[in-house]
CSV table of N, CA and C and ligand atoms in Angstrom, one decimal:
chain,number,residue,atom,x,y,z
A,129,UNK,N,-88.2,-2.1,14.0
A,129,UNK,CA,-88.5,-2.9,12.8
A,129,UNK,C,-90.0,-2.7,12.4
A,130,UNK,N,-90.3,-3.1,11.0
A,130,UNK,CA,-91.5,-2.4,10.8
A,130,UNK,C,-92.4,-3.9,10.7
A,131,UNK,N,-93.6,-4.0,11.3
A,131,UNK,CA,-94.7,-5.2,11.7
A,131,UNK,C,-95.0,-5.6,10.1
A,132,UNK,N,-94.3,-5.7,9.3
A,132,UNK,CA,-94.8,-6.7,8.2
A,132,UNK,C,-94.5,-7.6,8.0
A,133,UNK,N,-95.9,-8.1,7.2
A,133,UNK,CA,-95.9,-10.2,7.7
A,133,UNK,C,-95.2,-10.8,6.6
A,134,UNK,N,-94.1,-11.7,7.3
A,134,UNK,CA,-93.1,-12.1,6.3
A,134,UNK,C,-94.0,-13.3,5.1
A,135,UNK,N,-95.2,-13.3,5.4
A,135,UNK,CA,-95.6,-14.1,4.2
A,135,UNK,C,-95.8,-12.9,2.8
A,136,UNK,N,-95.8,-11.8,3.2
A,136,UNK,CA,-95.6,-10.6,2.2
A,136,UNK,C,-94.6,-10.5,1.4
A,137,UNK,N,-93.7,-10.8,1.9
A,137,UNK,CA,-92.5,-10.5,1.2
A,137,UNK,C,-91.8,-10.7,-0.2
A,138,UNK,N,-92.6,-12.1,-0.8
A,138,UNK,CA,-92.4,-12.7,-2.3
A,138,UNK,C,-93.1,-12.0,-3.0
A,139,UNK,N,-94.2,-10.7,-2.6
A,139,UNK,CA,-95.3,-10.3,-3.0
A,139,UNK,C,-95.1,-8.7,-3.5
A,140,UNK,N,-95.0,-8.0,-4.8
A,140,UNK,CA,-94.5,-6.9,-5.0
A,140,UNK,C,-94.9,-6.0,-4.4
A,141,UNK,N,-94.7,-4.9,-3.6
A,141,UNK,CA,-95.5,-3.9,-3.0
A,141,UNK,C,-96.1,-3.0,-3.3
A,142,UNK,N,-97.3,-3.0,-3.8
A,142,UNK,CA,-97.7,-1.5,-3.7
A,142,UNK,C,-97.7,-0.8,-3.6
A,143,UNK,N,-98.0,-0.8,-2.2
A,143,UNK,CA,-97.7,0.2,-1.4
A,143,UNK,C,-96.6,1.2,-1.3
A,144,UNK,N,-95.4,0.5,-1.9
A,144,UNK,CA,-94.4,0.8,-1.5
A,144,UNK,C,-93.5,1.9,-3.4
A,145,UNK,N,-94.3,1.7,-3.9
A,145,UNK,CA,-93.9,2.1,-5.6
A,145,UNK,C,-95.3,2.7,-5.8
A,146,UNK,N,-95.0,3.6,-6.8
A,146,UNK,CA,-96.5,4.1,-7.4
A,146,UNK,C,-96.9,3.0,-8.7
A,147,UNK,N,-98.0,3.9,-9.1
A,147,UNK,CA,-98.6,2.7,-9.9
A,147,UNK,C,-98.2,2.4,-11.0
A,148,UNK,N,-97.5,3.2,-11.6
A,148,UNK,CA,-97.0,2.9,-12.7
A,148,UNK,C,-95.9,1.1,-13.4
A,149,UNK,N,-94.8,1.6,-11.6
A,149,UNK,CA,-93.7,0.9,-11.1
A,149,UNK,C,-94.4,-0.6,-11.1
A,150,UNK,N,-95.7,-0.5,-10.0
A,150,UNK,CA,-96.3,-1.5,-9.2
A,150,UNK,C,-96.6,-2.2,-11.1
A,151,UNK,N,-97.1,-1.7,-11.6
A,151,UNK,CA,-97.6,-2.6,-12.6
A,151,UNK,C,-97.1,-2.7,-13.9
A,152,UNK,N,-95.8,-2.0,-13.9
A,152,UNK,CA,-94.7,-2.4,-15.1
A,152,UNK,C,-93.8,-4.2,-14.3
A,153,UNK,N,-93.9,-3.9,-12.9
A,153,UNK,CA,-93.5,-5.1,-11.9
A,153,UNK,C,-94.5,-6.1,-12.4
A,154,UNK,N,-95.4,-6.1,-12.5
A,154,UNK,CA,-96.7,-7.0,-12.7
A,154,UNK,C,-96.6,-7.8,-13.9
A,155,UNK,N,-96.3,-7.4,-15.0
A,155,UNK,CA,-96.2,-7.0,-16.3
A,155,UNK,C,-97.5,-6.8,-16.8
A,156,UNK,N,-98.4,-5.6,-15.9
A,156,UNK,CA,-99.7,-5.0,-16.6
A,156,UNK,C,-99.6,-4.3,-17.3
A,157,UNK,N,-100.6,-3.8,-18.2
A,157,UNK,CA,-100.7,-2.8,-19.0
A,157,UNK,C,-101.0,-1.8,-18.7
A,158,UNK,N,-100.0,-0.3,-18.6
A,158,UNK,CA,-101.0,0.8,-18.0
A,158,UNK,C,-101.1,2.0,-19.1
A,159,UNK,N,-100.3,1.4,-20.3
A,159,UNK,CA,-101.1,2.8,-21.0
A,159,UNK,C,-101.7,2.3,-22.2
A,160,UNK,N,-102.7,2.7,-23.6
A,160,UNK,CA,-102.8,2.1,-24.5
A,160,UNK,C,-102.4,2.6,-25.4
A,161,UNK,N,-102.6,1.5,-26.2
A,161,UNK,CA,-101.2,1.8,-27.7
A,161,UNK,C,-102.2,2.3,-28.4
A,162,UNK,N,-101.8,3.5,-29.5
A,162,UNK,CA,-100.7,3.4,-29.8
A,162,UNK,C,-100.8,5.2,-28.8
A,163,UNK,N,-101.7,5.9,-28.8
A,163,UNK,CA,-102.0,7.1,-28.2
A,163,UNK,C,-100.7,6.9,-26.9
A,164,UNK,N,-100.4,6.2,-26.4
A,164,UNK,CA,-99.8,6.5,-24.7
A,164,UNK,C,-100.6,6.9,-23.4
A,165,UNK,N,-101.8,6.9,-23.9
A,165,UNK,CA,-102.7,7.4,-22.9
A,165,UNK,C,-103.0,6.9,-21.4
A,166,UNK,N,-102.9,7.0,-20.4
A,166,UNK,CA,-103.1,6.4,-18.9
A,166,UNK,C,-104.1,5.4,-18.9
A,167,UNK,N,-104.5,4.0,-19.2
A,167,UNK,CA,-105.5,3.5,-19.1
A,167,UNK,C,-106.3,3.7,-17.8
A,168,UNK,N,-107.6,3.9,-17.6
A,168,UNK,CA,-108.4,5.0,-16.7
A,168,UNK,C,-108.4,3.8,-15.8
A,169,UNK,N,-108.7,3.9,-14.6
A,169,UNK,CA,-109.0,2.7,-13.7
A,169,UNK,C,-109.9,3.2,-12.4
A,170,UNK,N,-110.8,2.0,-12.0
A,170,UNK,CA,-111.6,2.6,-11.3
A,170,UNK,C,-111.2,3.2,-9.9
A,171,UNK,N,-112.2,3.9,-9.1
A,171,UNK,CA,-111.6,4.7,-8.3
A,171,UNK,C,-111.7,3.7,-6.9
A,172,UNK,N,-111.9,2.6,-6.8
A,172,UNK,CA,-112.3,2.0,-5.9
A,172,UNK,C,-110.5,0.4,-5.9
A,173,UNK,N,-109.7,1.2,-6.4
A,173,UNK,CA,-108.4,0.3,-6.4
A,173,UNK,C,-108.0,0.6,-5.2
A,174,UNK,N,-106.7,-0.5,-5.2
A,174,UNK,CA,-105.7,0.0,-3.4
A,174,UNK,C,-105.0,1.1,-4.2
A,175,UNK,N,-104.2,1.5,-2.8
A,175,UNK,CA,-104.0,2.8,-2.7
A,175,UNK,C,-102.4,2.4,-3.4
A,176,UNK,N,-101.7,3.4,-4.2
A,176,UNK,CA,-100.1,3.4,-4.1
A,176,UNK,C,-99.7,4.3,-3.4
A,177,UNK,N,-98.1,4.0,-3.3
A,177,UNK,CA,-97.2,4.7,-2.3
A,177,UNK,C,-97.9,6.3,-2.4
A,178,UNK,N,-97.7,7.0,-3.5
A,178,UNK,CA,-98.2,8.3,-3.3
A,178,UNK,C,-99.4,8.6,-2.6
A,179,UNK,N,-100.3,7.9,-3.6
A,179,UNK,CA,-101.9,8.1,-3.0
A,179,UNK,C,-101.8,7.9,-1.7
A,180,UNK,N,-101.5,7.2,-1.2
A,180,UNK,CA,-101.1,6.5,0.4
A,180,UNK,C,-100.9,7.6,0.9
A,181,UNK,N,-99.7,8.3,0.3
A,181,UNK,CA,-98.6,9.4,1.2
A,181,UNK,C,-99.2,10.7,1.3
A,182,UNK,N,-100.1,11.1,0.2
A,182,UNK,CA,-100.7,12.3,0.4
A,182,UNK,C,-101.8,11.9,1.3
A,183,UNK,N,-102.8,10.8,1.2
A,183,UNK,CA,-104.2,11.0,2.0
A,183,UNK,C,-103.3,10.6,3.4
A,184,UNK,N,-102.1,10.2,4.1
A,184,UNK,CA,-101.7,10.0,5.2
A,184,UNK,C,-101.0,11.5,6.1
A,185,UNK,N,-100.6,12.5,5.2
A,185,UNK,CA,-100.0,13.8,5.3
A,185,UNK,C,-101.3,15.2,5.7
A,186,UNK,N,-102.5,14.0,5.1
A,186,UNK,CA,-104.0,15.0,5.1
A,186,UNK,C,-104.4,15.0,6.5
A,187,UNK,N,-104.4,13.6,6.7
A,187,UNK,CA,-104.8,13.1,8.3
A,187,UNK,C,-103.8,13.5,9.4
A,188,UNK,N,-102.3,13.4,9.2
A,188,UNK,CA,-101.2,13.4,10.4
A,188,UNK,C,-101.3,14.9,10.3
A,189,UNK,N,-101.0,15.9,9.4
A,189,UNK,CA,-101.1,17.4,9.5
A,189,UNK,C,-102.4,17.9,9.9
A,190,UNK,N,-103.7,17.8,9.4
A,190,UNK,CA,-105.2,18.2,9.8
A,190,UNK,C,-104.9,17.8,11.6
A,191,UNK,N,-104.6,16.6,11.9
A,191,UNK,CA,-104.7,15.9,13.5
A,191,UNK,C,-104.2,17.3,14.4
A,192,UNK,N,-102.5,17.7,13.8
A,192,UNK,CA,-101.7,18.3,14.4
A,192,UNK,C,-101.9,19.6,14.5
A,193,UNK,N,-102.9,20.1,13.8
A,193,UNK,CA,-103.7,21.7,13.7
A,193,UNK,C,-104.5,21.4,14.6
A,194,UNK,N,-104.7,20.6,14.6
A,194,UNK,CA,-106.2,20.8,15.8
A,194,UNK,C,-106.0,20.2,17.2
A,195,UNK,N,-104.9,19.5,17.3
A,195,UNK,CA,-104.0,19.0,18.4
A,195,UNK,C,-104.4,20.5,19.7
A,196,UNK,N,-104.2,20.1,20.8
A,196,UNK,CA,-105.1,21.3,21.8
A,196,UNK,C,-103.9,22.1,21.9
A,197,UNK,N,-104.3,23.1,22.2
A,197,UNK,CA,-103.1,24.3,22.5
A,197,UNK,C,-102.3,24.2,23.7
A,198,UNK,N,-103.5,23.8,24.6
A,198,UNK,CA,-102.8,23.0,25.9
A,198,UNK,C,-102.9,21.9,26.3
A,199,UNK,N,-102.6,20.5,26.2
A,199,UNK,CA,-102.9,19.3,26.5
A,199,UNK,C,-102.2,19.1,27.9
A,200,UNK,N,-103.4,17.9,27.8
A,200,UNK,CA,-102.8,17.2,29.4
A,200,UNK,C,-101.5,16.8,29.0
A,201,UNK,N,-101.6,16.0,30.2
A,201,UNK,CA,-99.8,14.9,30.3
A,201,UNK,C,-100.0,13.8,29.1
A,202,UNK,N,-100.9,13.3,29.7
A,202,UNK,CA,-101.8,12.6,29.3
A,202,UNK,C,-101.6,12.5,27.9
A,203,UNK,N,-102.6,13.2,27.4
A,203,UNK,CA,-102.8,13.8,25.8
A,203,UNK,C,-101.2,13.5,25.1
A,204,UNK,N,-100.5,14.6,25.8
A,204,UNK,CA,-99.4,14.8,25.2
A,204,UNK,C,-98.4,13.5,25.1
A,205,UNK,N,-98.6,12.7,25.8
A,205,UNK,CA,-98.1,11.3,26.1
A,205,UNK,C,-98.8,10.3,25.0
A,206,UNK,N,-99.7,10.6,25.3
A,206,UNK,CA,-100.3,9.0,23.8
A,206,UNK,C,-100.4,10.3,22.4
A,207,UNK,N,-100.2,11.1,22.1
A,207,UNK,CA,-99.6,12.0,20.8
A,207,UNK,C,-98.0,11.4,20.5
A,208,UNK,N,-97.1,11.3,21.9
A,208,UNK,CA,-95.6,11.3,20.9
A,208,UNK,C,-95.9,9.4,20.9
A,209,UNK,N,-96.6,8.6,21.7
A,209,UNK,CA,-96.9,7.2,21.6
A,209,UNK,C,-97.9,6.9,20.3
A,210,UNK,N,-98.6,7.6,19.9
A,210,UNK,CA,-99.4,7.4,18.6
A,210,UNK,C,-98.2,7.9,17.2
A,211,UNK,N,-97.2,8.7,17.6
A,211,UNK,CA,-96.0,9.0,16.7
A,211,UNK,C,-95.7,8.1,16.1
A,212,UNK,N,-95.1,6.8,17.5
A,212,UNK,CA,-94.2,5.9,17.4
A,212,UNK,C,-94.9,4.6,17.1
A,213,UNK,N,-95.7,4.7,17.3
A,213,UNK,CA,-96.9,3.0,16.9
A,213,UNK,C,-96.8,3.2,15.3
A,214,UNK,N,-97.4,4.4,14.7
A,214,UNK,CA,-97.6,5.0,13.4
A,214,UNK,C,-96.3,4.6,12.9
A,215,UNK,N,-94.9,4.8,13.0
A,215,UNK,CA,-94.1,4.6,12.2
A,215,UNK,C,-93.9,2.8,12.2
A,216,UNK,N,-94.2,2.4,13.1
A,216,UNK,CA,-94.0,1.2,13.1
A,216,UNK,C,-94.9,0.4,11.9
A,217,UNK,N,-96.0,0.8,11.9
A,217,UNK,CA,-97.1,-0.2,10.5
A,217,UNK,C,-97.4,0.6,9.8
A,218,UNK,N,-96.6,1.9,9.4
A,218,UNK,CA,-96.9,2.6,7.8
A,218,UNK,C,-96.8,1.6,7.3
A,219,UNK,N,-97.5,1.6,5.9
A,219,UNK,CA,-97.7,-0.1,5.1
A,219,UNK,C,-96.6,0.4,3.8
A,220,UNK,N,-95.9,1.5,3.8
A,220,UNK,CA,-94.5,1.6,2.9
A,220,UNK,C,-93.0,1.0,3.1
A,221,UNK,N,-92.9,-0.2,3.5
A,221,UNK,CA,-91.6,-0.3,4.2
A,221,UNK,C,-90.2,0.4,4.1
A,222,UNK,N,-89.8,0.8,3.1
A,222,UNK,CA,-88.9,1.1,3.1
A,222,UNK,C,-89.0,2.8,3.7
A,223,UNK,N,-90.7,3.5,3.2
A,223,UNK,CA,-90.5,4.8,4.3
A,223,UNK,C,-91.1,4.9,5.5
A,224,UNK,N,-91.3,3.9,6.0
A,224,UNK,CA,-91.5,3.4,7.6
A,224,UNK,C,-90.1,3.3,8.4
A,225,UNK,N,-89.4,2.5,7.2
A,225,UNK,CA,-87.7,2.5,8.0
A,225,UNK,C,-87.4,4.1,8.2
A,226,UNK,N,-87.1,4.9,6.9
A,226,UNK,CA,-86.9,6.1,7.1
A,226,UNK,C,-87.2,6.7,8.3
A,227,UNK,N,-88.8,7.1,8.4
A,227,UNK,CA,-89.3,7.9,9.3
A,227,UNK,C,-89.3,7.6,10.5
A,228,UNK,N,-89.2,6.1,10.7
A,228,UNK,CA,-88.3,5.5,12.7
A,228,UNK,C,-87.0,6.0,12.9
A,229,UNK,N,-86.0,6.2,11.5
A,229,UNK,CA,-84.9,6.7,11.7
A,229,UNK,C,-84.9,8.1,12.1
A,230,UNK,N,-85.6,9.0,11.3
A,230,UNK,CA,-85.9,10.4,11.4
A,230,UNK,C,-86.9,10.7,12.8
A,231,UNK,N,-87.3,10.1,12.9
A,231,UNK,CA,-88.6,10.5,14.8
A,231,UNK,C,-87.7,10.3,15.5
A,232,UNK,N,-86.6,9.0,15.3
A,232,UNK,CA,-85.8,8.6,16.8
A,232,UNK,C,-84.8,9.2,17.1
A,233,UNK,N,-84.0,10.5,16.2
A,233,UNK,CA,-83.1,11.3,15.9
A,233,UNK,C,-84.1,13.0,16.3
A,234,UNK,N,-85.5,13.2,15.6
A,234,UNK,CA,-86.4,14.4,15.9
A,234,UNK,C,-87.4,13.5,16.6
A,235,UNK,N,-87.8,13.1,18.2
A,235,UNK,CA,-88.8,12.5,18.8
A,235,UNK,C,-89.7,13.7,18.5
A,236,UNK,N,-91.3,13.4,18.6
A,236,UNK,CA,-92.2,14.3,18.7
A,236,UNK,C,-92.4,15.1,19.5
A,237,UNK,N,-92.2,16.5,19.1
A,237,UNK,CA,-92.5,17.4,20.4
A,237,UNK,C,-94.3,17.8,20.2
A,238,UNK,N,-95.1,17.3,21.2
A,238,UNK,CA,-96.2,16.8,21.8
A,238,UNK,C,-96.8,18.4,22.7
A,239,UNK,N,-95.5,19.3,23.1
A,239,UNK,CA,-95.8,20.2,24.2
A,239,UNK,C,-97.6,20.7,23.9
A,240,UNK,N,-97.6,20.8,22.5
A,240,UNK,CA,-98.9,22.4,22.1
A,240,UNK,C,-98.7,21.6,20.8
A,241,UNK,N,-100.1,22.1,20.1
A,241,UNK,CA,-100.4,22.3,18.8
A,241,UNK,C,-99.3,23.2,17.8
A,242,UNK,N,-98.5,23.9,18.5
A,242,UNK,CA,-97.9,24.7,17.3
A,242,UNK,C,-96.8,24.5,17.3
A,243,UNK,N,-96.0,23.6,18.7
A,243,UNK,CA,-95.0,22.7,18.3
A,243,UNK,C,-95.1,21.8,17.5
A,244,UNK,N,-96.3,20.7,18.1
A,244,UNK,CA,-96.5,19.4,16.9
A,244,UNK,C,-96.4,20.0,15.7
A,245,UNK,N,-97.2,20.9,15.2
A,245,UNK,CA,-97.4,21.1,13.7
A,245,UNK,C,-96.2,21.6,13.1
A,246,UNK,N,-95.5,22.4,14.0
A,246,UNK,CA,-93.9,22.3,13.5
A,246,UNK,C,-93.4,21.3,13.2
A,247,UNK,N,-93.0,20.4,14.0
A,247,UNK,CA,-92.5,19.3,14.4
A,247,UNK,C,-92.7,18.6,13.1
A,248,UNK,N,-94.2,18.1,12.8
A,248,UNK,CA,-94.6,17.3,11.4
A,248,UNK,C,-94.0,18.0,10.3
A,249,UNK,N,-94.4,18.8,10.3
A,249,UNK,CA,-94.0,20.0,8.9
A,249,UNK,C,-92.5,19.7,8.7
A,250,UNK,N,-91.4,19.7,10.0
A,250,UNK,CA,-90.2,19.2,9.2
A,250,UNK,C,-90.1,18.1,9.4
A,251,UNK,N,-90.9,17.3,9.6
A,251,UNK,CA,-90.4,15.8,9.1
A,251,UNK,C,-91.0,15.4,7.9
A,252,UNK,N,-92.0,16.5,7.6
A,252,UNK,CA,-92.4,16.1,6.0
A,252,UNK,C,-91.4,16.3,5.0
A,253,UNK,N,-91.0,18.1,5.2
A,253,UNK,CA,-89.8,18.5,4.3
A,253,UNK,C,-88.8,17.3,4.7
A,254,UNK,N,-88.4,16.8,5.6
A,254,UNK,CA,-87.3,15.7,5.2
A,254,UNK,C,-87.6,14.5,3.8
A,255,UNK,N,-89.2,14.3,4.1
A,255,UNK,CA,-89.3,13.3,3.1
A,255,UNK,C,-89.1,14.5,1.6
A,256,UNK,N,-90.2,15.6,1.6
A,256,UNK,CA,-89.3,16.8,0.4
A,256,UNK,C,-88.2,16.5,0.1
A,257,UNK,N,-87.6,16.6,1.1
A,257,UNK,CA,-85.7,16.7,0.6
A,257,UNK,C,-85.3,15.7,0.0
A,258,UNK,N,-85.5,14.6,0.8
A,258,UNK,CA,-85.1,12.8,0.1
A,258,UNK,C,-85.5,13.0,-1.2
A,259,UNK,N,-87.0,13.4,-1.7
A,259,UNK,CA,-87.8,13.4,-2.9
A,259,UNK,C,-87.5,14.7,-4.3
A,260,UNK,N,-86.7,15.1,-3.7
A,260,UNK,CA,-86.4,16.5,-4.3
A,260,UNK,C,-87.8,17.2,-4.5
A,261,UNK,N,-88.3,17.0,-3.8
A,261,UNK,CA,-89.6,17.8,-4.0
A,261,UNK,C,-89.5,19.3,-3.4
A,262,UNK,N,-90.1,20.6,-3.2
A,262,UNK,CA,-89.8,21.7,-2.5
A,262,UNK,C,-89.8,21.2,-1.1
A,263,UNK,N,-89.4,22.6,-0.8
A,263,UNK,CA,-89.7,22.5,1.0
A,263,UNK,C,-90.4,23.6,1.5
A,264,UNK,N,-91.7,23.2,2.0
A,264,UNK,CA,-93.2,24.0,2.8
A,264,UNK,C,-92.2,24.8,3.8
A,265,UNK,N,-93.0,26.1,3.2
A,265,UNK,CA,-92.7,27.1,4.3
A,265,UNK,C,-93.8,26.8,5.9
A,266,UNK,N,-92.8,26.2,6.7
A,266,UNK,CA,-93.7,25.7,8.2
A,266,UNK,C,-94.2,27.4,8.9
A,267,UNK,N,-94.0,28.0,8.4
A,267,UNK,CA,-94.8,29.1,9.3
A,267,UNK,C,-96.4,29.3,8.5
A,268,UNK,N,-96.5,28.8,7.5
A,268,UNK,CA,-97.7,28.3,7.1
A,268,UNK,C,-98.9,27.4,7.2
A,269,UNK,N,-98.6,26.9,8.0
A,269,UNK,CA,-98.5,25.3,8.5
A,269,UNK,C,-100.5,25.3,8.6
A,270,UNK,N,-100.4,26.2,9.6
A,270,UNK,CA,-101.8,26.2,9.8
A,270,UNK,C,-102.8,26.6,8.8
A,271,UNK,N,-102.1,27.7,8.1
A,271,UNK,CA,-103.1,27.6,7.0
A,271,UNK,C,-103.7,26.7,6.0
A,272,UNK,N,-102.3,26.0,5.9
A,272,UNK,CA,-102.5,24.6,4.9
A,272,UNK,C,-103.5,23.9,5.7
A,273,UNK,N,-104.1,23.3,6.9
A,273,UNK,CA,-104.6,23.0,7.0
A,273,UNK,C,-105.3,22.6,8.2
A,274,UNK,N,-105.8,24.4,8.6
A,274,UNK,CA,-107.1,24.3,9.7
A,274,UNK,C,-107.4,25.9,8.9
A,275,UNK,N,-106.8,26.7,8.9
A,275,UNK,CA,-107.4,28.0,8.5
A,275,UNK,C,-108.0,28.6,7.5
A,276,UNK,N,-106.9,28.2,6.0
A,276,UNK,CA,-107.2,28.5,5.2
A,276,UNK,C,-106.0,30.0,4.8
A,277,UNK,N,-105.9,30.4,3.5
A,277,UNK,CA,-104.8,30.9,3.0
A,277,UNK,C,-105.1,32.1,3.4
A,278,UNK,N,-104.0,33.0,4.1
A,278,UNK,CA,-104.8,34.5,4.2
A,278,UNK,C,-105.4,35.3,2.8
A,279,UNK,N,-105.1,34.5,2.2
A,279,UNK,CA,-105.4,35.6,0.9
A,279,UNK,C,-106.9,35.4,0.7
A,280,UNK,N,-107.6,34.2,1.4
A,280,UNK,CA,-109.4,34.5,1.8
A,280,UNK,C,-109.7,33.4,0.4
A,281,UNK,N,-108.5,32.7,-0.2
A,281,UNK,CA,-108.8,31.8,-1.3
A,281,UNK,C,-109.5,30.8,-0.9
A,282,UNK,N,-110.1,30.1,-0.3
A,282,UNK,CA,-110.6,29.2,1.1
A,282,UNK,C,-111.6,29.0,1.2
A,283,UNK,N,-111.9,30.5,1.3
A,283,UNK,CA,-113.2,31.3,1.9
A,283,UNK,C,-114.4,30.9,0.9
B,457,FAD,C1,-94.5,9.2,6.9
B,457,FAD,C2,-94.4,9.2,5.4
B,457,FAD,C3,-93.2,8.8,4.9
B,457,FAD,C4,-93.0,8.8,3.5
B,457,FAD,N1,-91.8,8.4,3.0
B,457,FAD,C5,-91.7,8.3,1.7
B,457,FAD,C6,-90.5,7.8,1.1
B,457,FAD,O1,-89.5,7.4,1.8
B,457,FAD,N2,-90.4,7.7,-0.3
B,457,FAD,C7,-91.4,8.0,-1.1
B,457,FAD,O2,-91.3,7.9,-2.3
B,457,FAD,N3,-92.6,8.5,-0.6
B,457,FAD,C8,-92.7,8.7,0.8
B,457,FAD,N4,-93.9,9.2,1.3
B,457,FAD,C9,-94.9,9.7,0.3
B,457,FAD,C10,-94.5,11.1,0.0
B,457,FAD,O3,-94.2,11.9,1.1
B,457,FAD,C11,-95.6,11.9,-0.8
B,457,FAD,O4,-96.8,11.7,-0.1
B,457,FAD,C12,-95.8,11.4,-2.2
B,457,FAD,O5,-94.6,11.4,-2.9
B,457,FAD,C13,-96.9,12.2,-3.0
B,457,FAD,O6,-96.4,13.6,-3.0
B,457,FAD,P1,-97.2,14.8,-3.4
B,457,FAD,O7,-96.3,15.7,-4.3
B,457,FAD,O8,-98.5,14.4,-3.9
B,457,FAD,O9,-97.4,15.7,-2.1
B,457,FAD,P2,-97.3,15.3,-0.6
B,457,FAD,O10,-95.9,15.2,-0.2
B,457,FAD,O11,-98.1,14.0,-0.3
B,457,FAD,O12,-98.0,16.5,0.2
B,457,FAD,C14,-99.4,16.7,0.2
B,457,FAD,C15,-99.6,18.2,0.4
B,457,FAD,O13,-99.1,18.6,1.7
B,457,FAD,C16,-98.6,19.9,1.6
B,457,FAD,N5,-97.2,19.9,2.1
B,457,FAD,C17,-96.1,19.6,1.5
B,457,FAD,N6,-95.1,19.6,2.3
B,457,FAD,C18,-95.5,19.9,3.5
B,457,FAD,C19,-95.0,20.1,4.8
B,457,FAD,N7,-93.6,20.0,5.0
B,457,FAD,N8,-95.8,20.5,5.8
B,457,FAD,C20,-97.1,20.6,5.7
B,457,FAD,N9,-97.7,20.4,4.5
B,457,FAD,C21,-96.9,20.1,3.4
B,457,FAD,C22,-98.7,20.4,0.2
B,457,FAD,O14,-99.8,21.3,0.1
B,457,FAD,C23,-98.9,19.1,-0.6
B,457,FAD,O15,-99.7,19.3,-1.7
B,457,FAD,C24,-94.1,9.2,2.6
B,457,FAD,C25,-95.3,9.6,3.2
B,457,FAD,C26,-95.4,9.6,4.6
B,457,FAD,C27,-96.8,10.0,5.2
């Protein structure tokens, strides 16, 4: 079950919808008339589900590239325990449920760095798939984000 406080719950989520959703819910205003235009908003707002999801995919992928090639027991033990705490208070509920369902069916493999980053990479493409979004070629993995693209675009 995911650690959110049931005084939340009368309370529309953010977190959990992008911003559009969150504030057609609201009944805010987010574009102006008559142009359609995005009313601009400052950059110091909370985060929505996406913004959330991409700055959370920067941190759990960047982690897992630089995860050690060889870890302790140790290491490798609070990596698949840092997995399982994480899915518990992702602040998205309904993709917190998912992804407890998806780790406890694919647990983390913790062995090396280039398992984990496997590992992440298809549990990302799962959320892809759900999202019809593409699916990351995982033999790229590092490039995306410890290396840099061989083509020296990076650089
Ligand atoms: C654990 C978790 C669960 C989520 N569950 C949901 C959900 O159930 N419903 C929902 O609507 N949103 C969910 N999200 C958010 C969703 O995954 C996206 O972050 C969000 O839709 C924004 O997508 P995006 O197109 O900006 O790119 P993102 O999916 O955020 O990806 C960011 C960048 O990562 C790279 N990338 C893409 N795929 C991979 C991959 N497989 N491996 C490595 N790098 C990759 C690409 O360069 C991409 O630009 C979840 C996020 C997280 C962290």
């Amino acid at each position: 079950m995911p650690a959110h406080s049931e005084d939340d719950e009368d309370k529309p989520c953010r977190a959990c919808s992008d911003f559009k959703t969150w504030a057609k819910s609201q009944n805010k205003v987010t574009f102006t008339s008559p142009t359609k235009q995005p009313k601009p908003r400052p950059k110091d707002c909370p985060l929505d589900k996406d913004e959330i999801g991409t700055s959370t995919w920067a941190f759990l992928h960047s982690m897992a590239s630089y995860y050690p090639k060889k870890p302790t027991k140790k290491q490798s033990e609070d990596m698949a325990r840092f997995f399982n705490i994480f899915a518990q208070f992702y602040p998205c509920e309904p993709c917190a449920l998912d992804f407890q369902a998806d780790i406890k069916q694919h647990p983390p493999r913790t062995e090396n760095q280039d398992t984990l980053a496997k590992w992440l990479c298809e549990r990302h493409n799962t959320v892809n798939i759900k999202l019809g979004k593409p699916v990351f070629d995982c033999t790229r993995v590092h490039e995306r984000w410890r290396d840099g693209w061989v083509d020296g675009s990076c650089d």
